[in-house]
Coordinates of C-alpha atoms in Angstrom, one line a residue:
X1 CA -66.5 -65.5 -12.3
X2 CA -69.3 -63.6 -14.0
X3 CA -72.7 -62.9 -12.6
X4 CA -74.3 -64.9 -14.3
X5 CA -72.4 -67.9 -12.6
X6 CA -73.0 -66.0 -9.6
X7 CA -76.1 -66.6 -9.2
X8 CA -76.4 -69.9 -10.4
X9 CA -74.4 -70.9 -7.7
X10 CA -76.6 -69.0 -5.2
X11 CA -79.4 -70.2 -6.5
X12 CA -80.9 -66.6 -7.0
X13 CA -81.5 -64.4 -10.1
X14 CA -79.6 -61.9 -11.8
X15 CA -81.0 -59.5 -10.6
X16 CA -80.5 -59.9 -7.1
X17 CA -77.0 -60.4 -7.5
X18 CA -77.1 -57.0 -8.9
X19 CA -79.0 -55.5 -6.7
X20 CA -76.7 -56.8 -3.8
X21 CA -74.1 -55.6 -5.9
X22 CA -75.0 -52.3 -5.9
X23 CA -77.2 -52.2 -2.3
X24 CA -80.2 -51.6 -3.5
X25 CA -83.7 -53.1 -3.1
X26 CA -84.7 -56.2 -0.7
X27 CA -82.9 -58.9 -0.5
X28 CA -83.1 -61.4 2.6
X29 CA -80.0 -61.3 5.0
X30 CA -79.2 -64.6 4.5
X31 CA -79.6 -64.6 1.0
X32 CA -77.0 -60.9 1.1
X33 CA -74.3 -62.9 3.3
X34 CA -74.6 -66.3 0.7
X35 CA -73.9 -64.0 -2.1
X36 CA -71.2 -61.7 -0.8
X37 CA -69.2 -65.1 0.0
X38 CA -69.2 -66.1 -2.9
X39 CA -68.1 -63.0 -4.4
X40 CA -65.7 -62.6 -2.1
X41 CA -64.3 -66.3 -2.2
X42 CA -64.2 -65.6 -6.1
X43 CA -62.1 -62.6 -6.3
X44 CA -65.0 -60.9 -8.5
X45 CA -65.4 -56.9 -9.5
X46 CA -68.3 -55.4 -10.7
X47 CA -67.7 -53.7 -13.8
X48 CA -68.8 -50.5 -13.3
X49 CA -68.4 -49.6 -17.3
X50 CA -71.0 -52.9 -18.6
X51 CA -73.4 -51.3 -16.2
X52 CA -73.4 -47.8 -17.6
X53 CA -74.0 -49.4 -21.1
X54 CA -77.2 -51.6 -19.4
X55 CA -78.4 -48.5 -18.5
X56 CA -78.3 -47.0 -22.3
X57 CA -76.4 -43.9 -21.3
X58 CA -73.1 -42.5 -22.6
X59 CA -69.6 -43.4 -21.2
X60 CA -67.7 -40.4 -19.9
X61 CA -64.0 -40.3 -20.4
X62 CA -62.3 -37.6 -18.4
X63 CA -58.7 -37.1 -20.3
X64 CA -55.6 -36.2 -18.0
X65 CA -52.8 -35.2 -20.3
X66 CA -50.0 -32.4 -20.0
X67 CA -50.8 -29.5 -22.4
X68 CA -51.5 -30.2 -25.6
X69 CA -49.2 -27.7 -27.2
X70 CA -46.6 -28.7 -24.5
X71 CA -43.3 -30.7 -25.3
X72 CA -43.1 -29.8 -29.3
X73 CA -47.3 -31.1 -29.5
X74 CA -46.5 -34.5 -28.5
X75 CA -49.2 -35.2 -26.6
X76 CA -51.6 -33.8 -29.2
X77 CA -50.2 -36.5 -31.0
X78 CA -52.2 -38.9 -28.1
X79 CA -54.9 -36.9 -28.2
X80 CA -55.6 -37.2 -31.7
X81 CA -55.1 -40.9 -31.6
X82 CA -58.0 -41.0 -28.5
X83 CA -60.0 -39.0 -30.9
X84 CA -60.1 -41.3 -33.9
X85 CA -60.6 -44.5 -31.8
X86 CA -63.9 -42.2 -30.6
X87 CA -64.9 -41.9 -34.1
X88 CA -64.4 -45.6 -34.9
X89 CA -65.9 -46.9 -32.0
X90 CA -69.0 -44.9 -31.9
X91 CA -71.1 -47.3 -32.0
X92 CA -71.0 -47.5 -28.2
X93 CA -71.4 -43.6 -26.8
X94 CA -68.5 -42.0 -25.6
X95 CA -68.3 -38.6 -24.4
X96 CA -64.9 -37.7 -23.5
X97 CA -63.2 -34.0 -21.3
X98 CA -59.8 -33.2 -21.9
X99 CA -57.9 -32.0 -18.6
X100 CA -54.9 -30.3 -19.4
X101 CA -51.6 -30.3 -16.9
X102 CA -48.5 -28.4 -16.5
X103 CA -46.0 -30.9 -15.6
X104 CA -43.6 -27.8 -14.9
X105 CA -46.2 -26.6 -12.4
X106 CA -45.9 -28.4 -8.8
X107 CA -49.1 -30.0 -7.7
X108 CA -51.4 -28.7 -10.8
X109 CA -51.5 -32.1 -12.0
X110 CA -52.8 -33.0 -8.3
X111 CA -55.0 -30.1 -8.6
X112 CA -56.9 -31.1 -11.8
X113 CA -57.3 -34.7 -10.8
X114 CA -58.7 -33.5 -7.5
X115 CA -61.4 -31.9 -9.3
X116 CA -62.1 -34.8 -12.3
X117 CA -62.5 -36.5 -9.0
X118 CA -65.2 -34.4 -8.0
X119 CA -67.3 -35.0 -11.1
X120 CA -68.7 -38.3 -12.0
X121 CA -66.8 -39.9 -14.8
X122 CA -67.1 -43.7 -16.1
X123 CA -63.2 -44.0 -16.9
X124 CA -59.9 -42.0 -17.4
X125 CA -57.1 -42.2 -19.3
X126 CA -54.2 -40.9 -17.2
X127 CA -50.4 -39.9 -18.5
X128 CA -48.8 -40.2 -15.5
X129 CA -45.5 -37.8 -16.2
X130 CA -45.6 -36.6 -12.8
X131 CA -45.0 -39.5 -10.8
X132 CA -45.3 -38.6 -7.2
X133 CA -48.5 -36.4 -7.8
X134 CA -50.1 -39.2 -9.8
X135 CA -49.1 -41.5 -6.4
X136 CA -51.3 -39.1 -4.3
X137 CA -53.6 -38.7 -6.5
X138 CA -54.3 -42.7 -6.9
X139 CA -56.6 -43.2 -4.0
X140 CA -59.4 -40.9 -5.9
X141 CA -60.0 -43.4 -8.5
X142 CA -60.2 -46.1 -6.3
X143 CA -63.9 -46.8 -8.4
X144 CA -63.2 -45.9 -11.3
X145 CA -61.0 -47.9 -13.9
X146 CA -58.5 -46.2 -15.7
X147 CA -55.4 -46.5 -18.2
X148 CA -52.2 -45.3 -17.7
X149 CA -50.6 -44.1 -21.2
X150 CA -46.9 -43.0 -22.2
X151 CA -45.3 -44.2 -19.3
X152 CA -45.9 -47.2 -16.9
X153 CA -46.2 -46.3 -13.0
X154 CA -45.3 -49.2 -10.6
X155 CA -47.7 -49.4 -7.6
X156 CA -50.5 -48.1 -9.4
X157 CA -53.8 -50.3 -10.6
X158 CA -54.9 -49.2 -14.3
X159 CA -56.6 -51.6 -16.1
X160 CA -54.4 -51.3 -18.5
X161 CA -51.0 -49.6 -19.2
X162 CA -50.5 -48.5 -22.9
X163 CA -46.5 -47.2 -23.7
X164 CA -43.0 -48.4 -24.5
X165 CA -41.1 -50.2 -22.1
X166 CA -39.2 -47.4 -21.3
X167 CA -35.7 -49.7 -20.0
X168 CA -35.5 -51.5 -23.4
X169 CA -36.3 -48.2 -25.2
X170 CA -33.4 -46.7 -23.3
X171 CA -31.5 -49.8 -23.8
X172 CA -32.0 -50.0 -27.7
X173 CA -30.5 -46.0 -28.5
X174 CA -27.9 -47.5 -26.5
X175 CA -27.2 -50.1 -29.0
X176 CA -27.9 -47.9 -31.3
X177 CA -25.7 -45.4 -30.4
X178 CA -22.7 -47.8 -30.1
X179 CA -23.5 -48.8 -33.6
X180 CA -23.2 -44.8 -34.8
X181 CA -20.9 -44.3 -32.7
X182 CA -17.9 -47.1 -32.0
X183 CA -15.3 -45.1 -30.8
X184 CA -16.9 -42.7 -28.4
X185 CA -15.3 -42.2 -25.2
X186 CA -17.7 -39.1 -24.0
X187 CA -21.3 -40.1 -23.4
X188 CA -23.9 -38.2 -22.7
X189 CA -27.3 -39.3 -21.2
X190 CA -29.9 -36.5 -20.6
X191 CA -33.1 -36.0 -19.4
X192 CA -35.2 -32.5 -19.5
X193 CA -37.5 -33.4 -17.0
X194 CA -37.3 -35.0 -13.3
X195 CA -39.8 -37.4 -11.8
X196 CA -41.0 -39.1 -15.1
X197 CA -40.7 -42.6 -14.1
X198 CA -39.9 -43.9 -18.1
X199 CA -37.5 -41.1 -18.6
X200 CA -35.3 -42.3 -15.5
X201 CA -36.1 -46.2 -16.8
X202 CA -35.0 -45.3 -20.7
X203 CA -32.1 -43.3 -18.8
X204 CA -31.5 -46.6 -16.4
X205 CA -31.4 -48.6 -19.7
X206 CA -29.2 -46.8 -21.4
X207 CA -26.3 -46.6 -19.2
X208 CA -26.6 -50.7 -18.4
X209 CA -26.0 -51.1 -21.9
X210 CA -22.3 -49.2 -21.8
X211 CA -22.0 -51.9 -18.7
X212 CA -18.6 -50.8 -17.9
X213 CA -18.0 -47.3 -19.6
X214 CA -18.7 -44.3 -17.7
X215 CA -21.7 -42.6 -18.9
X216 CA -22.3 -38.8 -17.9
X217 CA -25.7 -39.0 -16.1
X218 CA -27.4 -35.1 -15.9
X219 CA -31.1 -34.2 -15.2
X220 CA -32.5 -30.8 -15.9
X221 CA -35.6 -29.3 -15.5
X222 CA -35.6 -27.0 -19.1
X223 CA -38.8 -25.1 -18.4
X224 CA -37.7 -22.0 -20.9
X225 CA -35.9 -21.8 -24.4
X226 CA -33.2 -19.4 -22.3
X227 CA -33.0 -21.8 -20.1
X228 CA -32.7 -24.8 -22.3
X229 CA -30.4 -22.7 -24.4
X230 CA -27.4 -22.4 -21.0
X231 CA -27.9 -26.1 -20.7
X232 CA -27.0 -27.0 -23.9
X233 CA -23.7 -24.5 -23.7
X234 CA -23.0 -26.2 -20.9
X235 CA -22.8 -29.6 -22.3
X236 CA -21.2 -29.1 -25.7
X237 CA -18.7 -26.7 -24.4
X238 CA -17.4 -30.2 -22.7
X239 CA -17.2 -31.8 -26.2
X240 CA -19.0 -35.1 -26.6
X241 CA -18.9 -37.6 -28.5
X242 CA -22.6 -38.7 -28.1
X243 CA -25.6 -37.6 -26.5
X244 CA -28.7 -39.2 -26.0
X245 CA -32.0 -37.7 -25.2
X246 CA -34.8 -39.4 -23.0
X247 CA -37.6 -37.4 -24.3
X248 CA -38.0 -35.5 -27.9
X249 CA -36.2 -32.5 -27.1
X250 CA -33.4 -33.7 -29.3
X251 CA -34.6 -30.5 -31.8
X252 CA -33.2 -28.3 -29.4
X253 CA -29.6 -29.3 -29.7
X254 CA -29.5 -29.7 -33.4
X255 CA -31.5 -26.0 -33.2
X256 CA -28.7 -24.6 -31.7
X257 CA -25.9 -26.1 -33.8
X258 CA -27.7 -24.9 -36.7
X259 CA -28.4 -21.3 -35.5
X260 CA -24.7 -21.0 -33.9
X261 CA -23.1 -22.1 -37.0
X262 CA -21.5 -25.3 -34.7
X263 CA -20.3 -28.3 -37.0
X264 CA -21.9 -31.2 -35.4
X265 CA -19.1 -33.1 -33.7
X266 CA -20.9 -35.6 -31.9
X267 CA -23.8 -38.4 -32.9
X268 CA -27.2 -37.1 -31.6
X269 CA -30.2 -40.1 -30.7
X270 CA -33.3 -38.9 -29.1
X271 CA -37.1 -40.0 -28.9
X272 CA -40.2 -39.3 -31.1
X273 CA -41.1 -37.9 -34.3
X274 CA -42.0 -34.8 -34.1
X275 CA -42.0 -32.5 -36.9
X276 CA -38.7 -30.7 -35.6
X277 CA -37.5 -33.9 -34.8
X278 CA -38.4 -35.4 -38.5
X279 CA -36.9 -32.1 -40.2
X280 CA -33.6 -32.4 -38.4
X281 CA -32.9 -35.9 -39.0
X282 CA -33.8 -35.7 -42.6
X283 CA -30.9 -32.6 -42.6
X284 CA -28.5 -34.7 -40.5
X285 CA -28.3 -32.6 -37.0
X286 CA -29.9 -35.6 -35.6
X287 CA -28.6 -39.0 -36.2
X288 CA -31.3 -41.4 -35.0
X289 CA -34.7 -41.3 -33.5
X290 CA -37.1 -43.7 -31.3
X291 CA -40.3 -43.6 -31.7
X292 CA -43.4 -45.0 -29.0
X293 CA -46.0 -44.6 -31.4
X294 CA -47.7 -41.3 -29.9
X295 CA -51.0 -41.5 -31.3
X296 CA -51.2 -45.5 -31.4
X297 CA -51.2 -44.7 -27.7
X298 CA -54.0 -43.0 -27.3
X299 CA -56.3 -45.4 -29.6
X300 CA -55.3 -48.3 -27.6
X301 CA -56.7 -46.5 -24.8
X302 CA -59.8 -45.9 -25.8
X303 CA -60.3 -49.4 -27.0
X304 CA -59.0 -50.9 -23.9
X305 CA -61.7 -48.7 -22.1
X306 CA -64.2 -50.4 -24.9
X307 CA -63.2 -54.1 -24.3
X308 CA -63.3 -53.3 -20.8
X309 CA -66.9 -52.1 -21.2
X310 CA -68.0 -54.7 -23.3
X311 CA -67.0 -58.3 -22.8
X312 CA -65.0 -57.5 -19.4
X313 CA -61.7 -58.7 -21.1
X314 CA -59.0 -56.1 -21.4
X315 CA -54.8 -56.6 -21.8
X316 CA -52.8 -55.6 -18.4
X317 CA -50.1 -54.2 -20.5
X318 CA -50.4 -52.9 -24.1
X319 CA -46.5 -52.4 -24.9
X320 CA -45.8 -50.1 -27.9
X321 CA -42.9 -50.7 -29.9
X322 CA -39.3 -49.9 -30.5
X323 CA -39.5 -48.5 -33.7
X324 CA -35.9 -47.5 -34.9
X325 CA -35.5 -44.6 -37.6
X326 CA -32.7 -43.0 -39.9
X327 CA -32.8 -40.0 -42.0
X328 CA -32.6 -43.2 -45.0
X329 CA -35.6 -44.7 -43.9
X330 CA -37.5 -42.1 -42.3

């Protein structure tokens, strides 16, 4: 229900709807309690965004995303994409703050929302890579509309969710994997970073799709190239015959193949196309790659935010999709 049919059905103008709305000005009790029934009865929310535009004054867009530079660039790749839809759409004012994360650091993701909170923004766009943070952090924005991108988060209430759905993803390099890989009897499934809800669902996927063959689960948190460098001793020194990565650090392994002179004995499929990612498959360290369509991401969110601010209409779930590539079509 609109406001417009609002008040036609209380038999009052616009504009007193609106200022019940927002509790301003005089308006008779009776004609306060008719209204807020109504509203009530129809399930309606004031659109907080429409209102900003009313008022001819610029939408603010506070930008939650894990450092820039962080994970081989990926999520400049985002960033860019929120950038461009800017540009395109500026026709309606957007002004928007980037907030960079560690996701390596506990509770600086929890920190920095606790302060966007503290400023008044119109809308955010969230990557929610820290899940139980993000959880807390959810009651802060209970008036604000935002959009969740990379990675759905059950429980929480974006307009909108923009990313891959991460169980098929992790389904798919399954298949694919099988295809590359018939024979395999060592499998590999390995995630660099813990609480990431899609890495855990692409992980989940991944392993239903060997339905019957044991698949060797491991999560590690690689926070340092030393550290990354051990981990990935550790698994080839048990000689695989696949490995699959949740996230694009697939790089790293055919990095250290390359710089330790190993023959690559195994098939290699990991996520996103990074540069390192894109160089490696082309040279045949990496097998196959996934890709969620980084920067796509990032425009869809921004024009969610825009449909949202403009006619009211937006799509719950925006899913990206399972783009499949090989150094042959790459």
């Amino acid at each position: 229900m609109t406001i417009n049919e609002i008040a036609e059905k209380a038999g009052v103008s616009i504009g007193t709807v609106d200022r019940v709305i927002h509790k301003r000005g005089r308006v008779s009790k009776e004609t306060v309690a008719r209204i807020e029934k109504i509203i009530k009865d129809s399930g309606f929310r004031p659109n907080p965004l429409a209102r900003q535009l009313a008022l001819k004054k610029p939408l603010r867009i506070a930008v939650l995303l894990p450092k820039l530079k962080s994970d081989s660039s990926y999520w400049n790749l985002i960033y860019s994409g929120i950038m461009r839809a800017v540009e395109d759409l500026k026709l309606l004012s957007m002004e928007t703050v980037l907030v960079e994360f560690s996701r390596n650091k506990d509770g600086d993701y929890l920190e920095k929302a606790q302060r966007v909170a503290g400023e008044k923004f119109d809308a955010l766009i969230i990557a929610p890579v820290v899940a139980e943070e993000v959880w807390k952090s959810i009651g802060l924005f209970s008036d604000v509309p935002y959009v969740f991108v990379d990675s759905p988060l059950p429980d929480g209430d974006p307009i909108s969710t923009v990313a891959q759905n991460p169980y098929n993803g992790g389904f798919c390099a399954g298949r694919m994997m099988d295809l590359l890989s018939p024979d395999a009897k060592k499998i590999f499934c390995l995630q660099m970073h813990s609480g990431t809800y899609n890495l855990k669902e692409r992980a989940k996927g991944f392993t239903e799709y060997f339905s019957g063959k044991k698949i060797i689960s491991i999560t590690e948190n690689v926070t340092t190239k030393e550290k990354a460098g051990r981990f990935i001793k550790s698994v080839l020194d048990e000689n695989p015959d696949g490995i699959f990565l949740t996230d694009n650090s697939s790089y790293r392994f055919a990095e250290y193949c390359k710089q330790n002179g190993i023959k690559k004995s195994f098939t290699l499929v990991g996520y996103d196309l990074m540069k390192k990612n894109m160089q490696y498959l082309k040279e045949g360290f990496i097998d196959c790659l996934l890709s969620q369509q980084a920067e796509q991401q990032g425009y869809e969110a921004v024009k969610t935010i825009y449909q949202k601010a403009t006619d009211g209409n937006v799509t719950e779930n925006i899913s990206m999709p399972i783009t499949i590539h090989l150094k042959e079509n790459l």
